[in-house]
mmCIF file of C-alpha atoms in Angstrom:
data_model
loop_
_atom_site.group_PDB
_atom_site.id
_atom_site.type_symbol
_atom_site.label_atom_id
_atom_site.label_comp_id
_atom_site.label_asym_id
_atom_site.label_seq_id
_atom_site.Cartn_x
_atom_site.Cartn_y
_atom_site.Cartn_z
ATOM 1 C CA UNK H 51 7.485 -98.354 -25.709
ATOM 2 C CA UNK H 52 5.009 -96.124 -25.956
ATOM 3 C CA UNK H 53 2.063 -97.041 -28.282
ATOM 4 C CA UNK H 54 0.167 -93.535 -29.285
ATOM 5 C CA UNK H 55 3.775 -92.253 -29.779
ATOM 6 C CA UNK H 56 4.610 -94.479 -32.262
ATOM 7 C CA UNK H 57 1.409 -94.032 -33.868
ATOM 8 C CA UNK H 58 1.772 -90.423 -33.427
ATOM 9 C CA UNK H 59 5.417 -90.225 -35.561
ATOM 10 C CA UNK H 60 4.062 -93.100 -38.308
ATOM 11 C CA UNK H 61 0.527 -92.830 -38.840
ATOM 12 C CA UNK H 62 -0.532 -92.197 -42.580
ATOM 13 C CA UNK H 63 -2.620 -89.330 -42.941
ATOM 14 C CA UNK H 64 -6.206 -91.262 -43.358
ATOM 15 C CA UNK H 65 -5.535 -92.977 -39.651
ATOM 16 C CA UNK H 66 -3.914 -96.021 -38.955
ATOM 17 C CA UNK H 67 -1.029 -97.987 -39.471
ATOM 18 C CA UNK H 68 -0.160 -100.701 -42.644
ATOM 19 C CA UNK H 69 0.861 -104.089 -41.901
ATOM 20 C CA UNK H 70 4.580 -103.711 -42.767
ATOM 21 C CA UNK H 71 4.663 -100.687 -40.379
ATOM 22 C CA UNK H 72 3.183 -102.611 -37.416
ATOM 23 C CA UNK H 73 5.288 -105.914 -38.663
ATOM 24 C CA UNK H 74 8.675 -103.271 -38.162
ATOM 25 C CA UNK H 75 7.168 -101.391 -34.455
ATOM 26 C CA UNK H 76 6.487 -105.125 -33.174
ATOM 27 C CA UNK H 77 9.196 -106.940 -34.390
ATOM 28 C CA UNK H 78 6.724 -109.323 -36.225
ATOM 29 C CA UNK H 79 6.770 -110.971 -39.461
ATOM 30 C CA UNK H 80 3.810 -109.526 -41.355
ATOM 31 C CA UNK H 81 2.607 -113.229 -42.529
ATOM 32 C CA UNK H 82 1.789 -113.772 -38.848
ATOM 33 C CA UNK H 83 -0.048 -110.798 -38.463
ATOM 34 C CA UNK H 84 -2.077 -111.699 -41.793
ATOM 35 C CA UNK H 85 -2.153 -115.525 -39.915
ATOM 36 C CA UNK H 86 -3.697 -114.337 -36.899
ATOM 37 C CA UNK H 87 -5.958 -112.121 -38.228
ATOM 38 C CA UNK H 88 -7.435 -114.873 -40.687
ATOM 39 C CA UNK H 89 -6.718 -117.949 -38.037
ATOM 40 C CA UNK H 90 -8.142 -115.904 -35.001
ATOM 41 C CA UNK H 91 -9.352 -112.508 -35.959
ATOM 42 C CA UNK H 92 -6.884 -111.088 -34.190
ATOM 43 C CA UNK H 93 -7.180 -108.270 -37.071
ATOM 44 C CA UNK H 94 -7.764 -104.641 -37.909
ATOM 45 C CA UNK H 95 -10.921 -102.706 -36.689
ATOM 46 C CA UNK H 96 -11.025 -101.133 -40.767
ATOM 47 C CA UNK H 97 -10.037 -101.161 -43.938
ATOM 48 C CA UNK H 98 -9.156 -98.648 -46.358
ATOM 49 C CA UNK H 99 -11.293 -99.130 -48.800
ATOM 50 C CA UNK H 100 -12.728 -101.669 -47.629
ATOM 51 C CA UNK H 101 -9.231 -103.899 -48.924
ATOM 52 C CA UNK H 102 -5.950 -102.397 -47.239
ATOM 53 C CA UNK H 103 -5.303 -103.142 -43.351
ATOM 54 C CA UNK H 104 -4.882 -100.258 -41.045
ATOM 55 C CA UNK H 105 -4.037 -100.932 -37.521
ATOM 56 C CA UNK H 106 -5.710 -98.437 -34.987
ATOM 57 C CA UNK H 107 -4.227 -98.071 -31.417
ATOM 58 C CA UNK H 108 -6.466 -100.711 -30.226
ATOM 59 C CA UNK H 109 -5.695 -103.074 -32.242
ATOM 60 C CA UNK H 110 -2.094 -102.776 -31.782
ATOM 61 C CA UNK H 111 -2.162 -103.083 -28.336
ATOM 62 C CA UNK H 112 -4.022 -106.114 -28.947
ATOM 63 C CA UNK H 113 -1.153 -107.596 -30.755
ATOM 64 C CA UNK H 114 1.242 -106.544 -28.163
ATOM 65 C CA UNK H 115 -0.743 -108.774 -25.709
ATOM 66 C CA UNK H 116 -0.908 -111.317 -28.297
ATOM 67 C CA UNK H 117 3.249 -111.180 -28.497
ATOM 68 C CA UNK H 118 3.146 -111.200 -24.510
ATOM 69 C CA UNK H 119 1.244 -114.398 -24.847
ATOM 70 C CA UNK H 120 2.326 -116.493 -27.118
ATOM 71 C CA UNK H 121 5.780 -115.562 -26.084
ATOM 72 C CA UNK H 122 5.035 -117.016 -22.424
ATOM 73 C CA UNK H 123 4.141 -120.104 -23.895
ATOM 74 C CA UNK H 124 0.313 -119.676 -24.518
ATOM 75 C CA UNK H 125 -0.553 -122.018 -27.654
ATOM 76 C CA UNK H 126 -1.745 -118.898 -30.530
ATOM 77 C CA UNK H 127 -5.715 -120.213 -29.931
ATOM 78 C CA UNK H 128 -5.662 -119.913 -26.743
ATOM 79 C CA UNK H 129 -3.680 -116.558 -26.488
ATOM 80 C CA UNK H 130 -6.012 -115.248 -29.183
ATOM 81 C CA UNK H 131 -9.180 -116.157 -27.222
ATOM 82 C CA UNK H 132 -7.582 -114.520 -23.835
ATOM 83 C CA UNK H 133 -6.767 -111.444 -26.200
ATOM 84 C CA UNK H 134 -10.188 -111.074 -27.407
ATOM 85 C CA UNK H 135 -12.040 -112.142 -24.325
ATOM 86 C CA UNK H 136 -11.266 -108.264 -23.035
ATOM 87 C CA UNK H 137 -12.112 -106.632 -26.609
ATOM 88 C CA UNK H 138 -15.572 -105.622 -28.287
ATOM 89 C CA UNK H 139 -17.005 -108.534 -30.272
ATOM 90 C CA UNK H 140 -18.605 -106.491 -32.988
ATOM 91 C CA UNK H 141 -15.938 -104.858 -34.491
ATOM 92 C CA UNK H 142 -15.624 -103.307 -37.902
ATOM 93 C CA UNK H 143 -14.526 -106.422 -39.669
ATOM 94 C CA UNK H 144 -17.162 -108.914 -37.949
ATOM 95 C CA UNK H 145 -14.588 -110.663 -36.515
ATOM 96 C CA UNK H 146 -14.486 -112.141 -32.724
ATOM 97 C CA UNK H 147 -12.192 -115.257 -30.984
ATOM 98 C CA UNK H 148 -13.471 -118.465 -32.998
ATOM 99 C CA UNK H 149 -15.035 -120.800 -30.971
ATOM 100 C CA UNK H 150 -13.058 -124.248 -29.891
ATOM 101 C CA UNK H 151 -14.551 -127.186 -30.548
ATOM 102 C CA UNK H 152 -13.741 -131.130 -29.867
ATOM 103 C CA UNK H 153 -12.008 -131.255 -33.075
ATOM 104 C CA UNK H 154 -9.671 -128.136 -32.442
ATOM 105 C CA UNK H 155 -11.396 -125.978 -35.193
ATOM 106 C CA UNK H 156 -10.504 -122.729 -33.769
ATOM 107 C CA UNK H 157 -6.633 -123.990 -34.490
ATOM 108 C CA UNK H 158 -7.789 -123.801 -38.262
ATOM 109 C CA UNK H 159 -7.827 -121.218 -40.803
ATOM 110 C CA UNK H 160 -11.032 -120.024 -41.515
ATOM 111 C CA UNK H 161 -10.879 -121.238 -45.164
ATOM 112 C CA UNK H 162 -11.227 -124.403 -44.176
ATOM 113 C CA UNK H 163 -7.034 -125.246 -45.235
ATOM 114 C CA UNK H 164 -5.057 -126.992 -42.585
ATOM 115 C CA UNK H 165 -2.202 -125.104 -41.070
ATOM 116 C CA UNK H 166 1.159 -125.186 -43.546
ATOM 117 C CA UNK H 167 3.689 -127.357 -42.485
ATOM 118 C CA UNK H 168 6.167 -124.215 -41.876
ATOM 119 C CA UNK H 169 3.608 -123.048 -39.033
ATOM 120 C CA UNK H 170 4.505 -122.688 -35.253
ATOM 121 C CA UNK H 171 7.675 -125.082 -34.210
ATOM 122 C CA UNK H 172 6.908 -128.309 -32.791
ATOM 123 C CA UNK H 173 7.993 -128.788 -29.335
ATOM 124 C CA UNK H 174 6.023 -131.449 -27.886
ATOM 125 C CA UNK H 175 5.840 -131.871 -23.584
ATOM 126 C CA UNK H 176 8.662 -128.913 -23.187
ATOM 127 C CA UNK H 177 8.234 -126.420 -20.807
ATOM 128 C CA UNK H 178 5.937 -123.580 -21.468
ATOM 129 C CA UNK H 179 8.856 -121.264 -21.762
ATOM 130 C CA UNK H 180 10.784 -122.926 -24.234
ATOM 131 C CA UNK H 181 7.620 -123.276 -26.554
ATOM 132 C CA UNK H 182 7.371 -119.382 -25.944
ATOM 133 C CA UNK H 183 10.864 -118.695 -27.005
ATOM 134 C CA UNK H 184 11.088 -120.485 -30.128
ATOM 135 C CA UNK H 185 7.770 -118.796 -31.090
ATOM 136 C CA UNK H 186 9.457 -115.226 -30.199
ATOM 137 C CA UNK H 187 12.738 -116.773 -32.582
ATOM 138 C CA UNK H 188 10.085 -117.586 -35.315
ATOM 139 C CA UNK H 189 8.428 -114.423 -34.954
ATOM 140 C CA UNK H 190 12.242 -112.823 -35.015
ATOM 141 C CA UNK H 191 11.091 -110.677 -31.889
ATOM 142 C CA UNK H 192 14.600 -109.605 -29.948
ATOM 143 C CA UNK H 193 13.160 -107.885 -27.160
ATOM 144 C CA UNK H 194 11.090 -111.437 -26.356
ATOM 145 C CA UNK H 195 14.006 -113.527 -26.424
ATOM 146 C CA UNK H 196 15.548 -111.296 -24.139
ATOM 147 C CA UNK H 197 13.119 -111.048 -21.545
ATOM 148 C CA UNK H 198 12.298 -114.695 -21.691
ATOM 149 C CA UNK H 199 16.324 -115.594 -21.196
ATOM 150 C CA UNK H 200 16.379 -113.272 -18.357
ATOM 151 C CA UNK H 201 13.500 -114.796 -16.715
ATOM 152 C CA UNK H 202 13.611 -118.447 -16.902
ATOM 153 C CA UNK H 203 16.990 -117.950 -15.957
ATOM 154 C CA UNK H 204 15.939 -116.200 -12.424
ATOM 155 C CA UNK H 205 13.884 -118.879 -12.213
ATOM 156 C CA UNK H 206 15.108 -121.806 -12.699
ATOM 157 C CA UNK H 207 19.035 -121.192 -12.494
ATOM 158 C CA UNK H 208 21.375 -121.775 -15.732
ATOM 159 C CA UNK H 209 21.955 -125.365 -15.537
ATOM 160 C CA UNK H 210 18.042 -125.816 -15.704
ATOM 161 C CA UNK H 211 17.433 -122.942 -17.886
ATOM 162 C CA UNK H 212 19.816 -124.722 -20.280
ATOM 163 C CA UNK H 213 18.736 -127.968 -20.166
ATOM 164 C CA UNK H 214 14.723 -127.875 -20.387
ATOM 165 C CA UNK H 215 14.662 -124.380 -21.954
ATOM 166 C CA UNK H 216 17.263 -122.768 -24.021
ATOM 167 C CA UNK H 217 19.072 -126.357 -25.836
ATOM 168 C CA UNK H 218 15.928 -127.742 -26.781
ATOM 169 C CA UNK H 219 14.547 -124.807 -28.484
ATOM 170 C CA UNK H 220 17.800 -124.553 -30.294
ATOM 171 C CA UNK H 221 17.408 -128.202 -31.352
ATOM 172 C CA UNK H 222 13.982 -127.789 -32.441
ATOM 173 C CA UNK H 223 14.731 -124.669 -34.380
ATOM 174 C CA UNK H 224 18.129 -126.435 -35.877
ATOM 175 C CA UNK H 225 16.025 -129.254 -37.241
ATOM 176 C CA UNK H 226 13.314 -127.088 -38.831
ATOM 177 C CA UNK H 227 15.961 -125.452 -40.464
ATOM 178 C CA UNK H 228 17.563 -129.107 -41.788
ATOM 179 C CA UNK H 229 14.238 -129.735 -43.008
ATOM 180 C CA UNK H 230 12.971 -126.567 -44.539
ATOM 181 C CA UNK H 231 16.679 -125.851 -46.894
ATOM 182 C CA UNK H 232 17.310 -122.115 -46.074
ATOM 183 C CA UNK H 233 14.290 -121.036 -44.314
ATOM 184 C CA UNK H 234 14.494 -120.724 -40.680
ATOM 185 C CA UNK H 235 18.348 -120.209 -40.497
ATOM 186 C CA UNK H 236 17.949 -116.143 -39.710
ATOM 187 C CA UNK H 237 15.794 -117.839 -36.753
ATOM 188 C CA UNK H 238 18.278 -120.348 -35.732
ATOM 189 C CA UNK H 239 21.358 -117.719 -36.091
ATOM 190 C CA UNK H 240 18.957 -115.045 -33.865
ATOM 191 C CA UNK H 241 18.256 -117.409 -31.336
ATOM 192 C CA UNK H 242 21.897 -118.828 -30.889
ATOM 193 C CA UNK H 243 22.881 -115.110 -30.576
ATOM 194 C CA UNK H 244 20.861 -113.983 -28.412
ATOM 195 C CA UNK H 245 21.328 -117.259 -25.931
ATOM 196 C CA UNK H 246 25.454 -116.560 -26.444
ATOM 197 C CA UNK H 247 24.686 -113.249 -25.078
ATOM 198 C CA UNK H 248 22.543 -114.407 -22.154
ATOM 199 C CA UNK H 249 24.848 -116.994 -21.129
ATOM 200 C CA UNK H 250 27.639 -114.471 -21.082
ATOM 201 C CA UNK H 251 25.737 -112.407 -18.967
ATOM 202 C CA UNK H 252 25.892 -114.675 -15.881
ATOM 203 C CA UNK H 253 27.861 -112.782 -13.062
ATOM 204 C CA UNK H 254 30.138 -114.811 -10.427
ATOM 205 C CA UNK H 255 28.404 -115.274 -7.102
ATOM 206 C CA UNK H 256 31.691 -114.318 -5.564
ATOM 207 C CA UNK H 257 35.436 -114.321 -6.320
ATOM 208 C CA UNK H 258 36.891 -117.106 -7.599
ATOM 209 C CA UNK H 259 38.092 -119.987 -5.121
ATOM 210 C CA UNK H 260 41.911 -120.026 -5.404
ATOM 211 C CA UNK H 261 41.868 -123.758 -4.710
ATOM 212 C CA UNK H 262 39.446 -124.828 -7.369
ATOM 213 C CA UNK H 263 41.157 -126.347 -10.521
ATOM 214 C CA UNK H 264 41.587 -124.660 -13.802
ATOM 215 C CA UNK H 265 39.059 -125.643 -16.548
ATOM 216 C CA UNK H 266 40.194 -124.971 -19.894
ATOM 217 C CA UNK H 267 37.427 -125.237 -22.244
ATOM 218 C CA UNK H 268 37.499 -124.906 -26.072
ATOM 219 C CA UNK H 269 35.943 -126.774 -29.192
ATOM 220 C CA UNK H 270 37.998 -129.339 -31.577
ATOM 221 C CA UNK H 271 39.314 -128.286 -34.532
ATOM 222 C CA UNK H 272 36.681 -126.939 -37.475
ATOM 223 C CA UNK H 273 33.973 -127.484 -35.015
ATOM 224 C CA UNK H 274 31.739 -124.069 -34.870
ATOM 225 C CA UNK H 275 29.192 -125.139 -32.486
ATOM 226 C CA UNK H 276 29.908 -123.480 -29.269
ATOM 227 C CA UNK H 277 26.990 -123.324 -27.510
ATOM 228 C CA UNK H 278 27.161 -126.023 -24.871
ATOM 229 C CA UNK H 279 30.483 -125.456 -24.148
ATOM 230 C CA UNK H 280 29.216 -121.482 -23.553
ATOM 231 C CA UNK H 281 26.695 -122.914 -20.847
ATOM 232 C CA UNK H 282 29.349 -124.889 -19.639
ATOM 233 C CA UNK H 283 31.686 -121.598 -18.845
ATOM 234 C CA UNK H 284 28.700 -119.760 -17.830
ATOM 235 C CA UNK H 285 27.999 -122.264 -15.393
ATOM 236 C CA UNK H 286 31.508 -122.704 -13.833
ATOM 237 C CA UNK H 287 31.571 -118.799 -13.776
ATOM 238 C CA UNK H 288 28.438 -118.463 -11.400
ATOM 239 C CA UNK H 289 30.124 -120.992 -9.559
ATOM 240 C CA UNK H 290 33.201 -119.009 -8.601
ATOM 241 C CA UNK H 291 34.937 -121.735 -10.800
ATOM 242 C CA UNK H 292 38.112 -120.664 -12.671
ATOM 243 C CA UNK H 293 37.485 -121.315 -16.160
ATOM 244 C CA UNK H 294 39.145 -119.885 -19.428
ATOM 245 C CA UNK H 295 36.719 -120.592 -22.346
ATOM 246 C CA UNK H 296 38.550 -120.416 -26.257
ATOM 247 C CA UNK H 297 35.168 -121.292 -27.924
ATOM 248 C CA UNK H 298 34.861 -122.456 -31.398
ATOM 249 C CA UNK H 299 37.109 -123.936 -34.050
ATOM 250 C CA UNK H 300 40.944 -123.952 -32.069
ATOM 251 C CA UNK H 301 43.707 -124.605 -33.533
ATOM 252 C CA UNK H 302 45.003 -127.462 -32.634
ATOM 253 C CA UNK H 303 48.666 -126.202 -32.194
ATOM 254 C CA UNK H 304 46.919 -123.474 -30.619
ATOM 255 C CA UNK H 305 45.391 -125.404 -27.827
ATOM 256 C CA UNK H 306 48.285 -127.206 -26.897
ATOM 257 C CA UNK H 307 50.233 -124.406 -26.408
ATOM 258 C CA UNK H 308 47.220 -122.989 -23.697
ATOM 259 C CA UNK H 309 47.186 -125.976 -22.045
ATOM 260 C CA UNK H 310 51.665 -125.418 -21.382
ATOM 261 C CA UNK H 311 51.182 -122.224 -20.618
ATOM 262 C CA UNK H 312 48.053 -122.272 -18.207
ATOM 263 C CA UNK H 313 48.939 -125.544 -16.886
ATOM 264 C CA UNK H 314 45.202 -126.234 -16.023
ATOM 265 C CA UNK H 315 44.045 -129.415 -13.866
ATOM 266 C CA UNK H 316 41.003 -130.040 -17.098
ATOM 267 C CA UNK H 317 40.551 -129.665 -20.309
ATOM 268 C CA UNK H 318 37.388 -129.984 -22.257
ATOM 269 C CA UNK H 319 37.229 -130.717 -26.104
ATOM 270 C CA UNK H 320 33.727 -130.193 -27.455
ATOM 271 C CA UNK H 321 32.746 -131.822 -30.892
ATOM 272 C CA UNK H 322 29.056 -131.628 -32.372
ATOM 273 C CA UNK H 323 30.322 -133.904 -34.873
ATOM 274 C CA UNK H 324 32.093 -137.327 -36.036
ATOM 275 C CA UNK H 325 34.046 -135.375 -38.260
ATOM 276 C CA UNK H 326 35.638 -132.859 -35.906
ATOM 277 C CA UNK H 327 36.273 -135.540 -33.213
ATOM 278 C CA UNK H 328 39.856 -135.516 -33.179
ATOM 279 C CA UNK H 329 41.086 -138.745 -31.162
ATOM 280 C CA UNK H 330 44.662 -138.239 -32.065
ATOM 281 C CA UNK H 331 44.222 -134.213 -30.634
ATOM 282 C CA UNK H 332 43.027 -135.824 -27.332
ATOM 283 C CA UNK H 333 46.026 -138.437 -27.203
ATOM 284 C CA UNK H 334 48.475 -135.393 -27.281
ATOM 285 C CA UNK H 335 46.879 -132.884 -24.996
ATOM 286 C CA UNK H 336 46.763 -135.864 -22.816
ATOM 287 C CA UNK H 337 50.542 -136.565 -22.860
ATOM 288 C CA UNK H 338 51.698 -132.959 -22.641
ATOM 289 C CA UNK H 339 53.349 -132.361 -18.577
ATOM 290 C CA UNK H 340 54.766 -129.507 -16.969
ATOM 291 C CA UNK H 341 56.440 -128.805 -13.841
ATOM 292 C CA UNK H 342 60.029 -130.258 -12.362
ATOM 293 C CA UNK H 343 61.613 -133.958 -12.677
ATOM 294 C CA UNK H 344 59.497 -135.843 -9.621
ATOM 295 C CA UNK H 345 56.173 -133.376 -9.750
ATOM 296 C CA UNK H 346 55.152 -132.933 -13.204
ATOM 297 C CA UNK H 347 51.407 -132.312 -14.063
ATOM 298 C CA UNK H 348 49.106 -133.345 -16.398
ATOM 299 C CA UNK H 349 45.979 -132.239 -17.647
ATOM 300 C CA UNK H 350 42.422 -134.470 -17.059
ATOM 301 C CA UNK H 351 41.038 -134.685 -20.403
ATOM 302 C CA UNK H 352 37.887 -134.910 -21.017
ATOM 303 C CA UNK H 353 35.848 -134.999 -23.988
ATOM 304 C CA UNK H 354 32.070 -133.761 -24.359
ATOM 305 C CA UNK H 355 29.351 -133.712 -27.185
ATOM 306 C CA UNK H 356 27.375 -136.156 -29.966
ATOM 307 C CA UNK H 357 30.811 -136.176 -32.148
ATOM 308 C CA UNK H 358 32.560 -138.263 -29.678
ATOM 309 C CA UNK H 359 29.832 -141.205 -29.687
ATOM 310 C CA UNK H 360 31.406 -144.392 -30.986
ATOM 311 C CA UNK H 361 35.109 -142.689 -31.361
ATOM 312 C CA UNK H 362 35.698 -142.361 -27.526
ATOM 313 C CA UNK H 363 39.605 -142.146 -26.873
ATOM 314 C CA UNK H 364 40.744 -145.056 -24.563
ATOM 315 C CA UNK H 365 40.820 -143.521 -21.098
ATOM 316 C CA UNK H 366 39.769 -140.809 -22.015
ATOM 317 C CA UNK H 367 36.037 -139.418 -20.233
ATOM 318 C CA UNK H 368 32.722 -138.536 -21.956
ATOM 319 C CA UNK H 369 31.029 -135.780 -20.210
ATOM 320 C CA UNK H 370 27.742 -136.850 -20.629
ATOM 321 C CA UNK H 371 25.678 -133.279 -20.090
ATOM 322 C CA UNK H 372 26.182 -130.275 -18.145
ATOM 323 C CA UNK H 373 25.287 -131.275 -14.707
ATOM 324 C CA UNK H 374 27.873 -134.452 -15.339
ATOM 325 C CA UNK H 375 30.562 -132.097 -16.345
ATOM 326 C CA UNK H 376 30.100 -128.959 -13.746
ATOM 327 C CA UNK H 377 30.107 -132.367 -11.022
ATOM 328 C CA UNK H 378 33.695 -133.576 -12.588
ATOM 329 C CA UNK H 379 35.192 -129.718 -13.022
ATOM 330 C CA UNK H 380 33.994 -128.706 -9.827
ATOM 331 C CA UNK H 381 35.902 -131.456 -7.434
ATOM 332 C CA UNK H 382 38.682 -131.388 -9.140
ATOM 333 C CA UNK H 383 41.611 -129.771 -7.254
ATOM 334 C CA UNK H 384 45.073 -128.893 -9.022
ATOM 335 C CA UNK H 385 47.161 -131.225 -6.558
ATOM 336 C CA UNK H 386 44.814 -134.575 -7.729
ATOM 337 C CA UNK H 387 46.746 -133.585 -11.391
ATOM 338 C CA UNK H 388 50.028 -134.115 -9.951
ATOM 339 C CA UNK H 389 48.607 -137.303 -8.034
ATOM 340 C CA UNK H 390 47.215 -138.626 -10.812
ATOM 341 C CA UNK H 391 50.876 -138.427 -12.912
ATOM 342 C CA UNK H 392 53.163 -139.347 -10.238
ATOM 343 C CA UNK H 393 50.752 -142.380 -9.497
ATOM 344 C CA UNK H 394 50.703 -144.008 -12.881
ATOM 345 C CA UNK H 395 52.937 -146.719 -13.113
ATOM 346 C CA UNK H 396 55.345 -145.313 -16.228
ATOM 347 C CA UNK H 397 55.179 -142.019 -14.323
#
């Protein structure tokens, strides 16, 4: 978007733009544009006044690079310093990048006050990228999120993406939220959204192999967290794996009737937690066959998520991450169903 345009349509007539109307053209929270000004003088060239904030041009580009920053993973100190590196030290307000020192100062307000607790999210050794998208999610910047899904996913490919990237962001952000009552939960339900959508952007590398098994995949019962099952789909999908994906809370009459009328070779029952673990659903989707006397079918069912730890159905297997279950979907062929029927000895 095109900076002196937006100035051009929102600029106040004495010059300059207010704090909320940069917050709203960035997609920023206007406490971290008052943080960075005070942490890292990342701030306005003048005041009105000498009191009220009005962002030139200049110094919203600035921020811009700031967002590009931080959102690449850049800790805020050391995006700030690379911001102001390329700008004129002596502006209006007398502010310039705060020197570092051995004790971290230029991570500290200039008042002196250490950082509130409800300051950046704490990652600690994850990628770069994942630190950059849960500070886009904090800073409620769309566009960010976006172009940080896109690319860690071109680089690293969705399984990856998932695991070092995307899931532990979520968990980070999930547990600030536990922590901080209703806070961060706009963050959390942004983030999952905008993953949901990335992961349902993955394309098929080619058509589907008519020899592959059917995956069915859906969550217990009451269970709302979809998520890893999503990656899951996404993943079998860019595999040229058939897959049909139900997602979150399914009936439980409901699923068994999917499973009789797709007849698939898996099924996949995803529960986040103890309370939506549904052994007895698992002993009955387990049981249900199809086909004639001599060659009936029966699903594989498997089971996948933290729910399931300590309440594991007997013979029944525990997925233990993505990689584990695209490995067990992925050589599973519809013929080993009717083997594996036929084969048992009450068959």
């Amino acid at each position: 978007m095109d900076v002196s345009v937006d100035l051009a349509s929102c600029a106040p007539a004495e010059g300059g733009l207010t704090t909320g109307a940069v917050a709203r053209l960035l997609g920023v929270a206007p406490t971290t544009l008052r943080s960075w000004d005070r942490r890292y003088g990342i701030g306005p060239a003048a005041r009105q006044d000498g009191r009220h904030r009005r962002w030139t041009e200049a110094d919203i580009a600035a921020l811009r690079n700031m967002c590009a920053l931080t959102s690449a993973g850049l800790p805020p100190a050391e995006a700030a310093r690379t911001v102001l590196a390329g700008a004129p030290r002596d502006r209006a307000t007398g502010t310039g990048a705060p020197e570092a020192d051995a004790s971290g100062a230029a991570d500290r307000p200039r008042s002196g006050r250490a950082p509130r607790a409800a300051g950046p999210l704490p990652l600690g050794r994850a990628r770069r990228e994942c630190r950059g998208l849960a500070r886009a999610a904090i800073r409620l910047d769309a566009p960010a999120i976006d172009e940080l899904l896109t690319t860690v996913l071109d680089r690293y490919g969705l399984p990856a993406a998932w695991d070092e990237v995307m899931m532990p962001a979520l968990h980070v952000v999930g547990r600030k939220w536990e922590t901080a009552g209703e806070r961060y939960i706009e963050v959390e339900h942004l983030l999952s959204w905008h993953v949901s959508g990335a992961l349902r952007g993955v394309s098929a590398e080619r058509s589907p192999d008519p020899d592959a098994g059917l995956a069915l995949l859906a969550c217990a019962p009451g269970e709302t967290h979809s998520l890893a099952l999503e990656a899951l789909a996404a993943t079998l999908v860019q595999q040229s794996l058939p897959v049909r994906m139900f997602g979150a809370a399914v009936p439980a009459t409901a699923l068994e009737d999917a499973v009789r009328r797709t007849g698939p070779a898996a099924v996949v029952i995803w529960a986040q937690s103890r309370a939506t673990a549904s052994g007895s659903l698992v002993a009955r989707l387990d049981g249900i066959e199809w086909g004639v006397r001599g060659a009936r079918r029966s699903p594989l069912v498997c089971v996948a998520g933290p729910g399931w730890a300590g309440r594991l159905p007997t013979g029944i297997r525990h997925l233990s991450g993505l990689a584990d279950a695209v490995d067990t979907l992925a050589t599973l062929q519809p013929e080993q169903v009717a083997r594996r029927r036929t084969s048992s000895p009450d068959a």
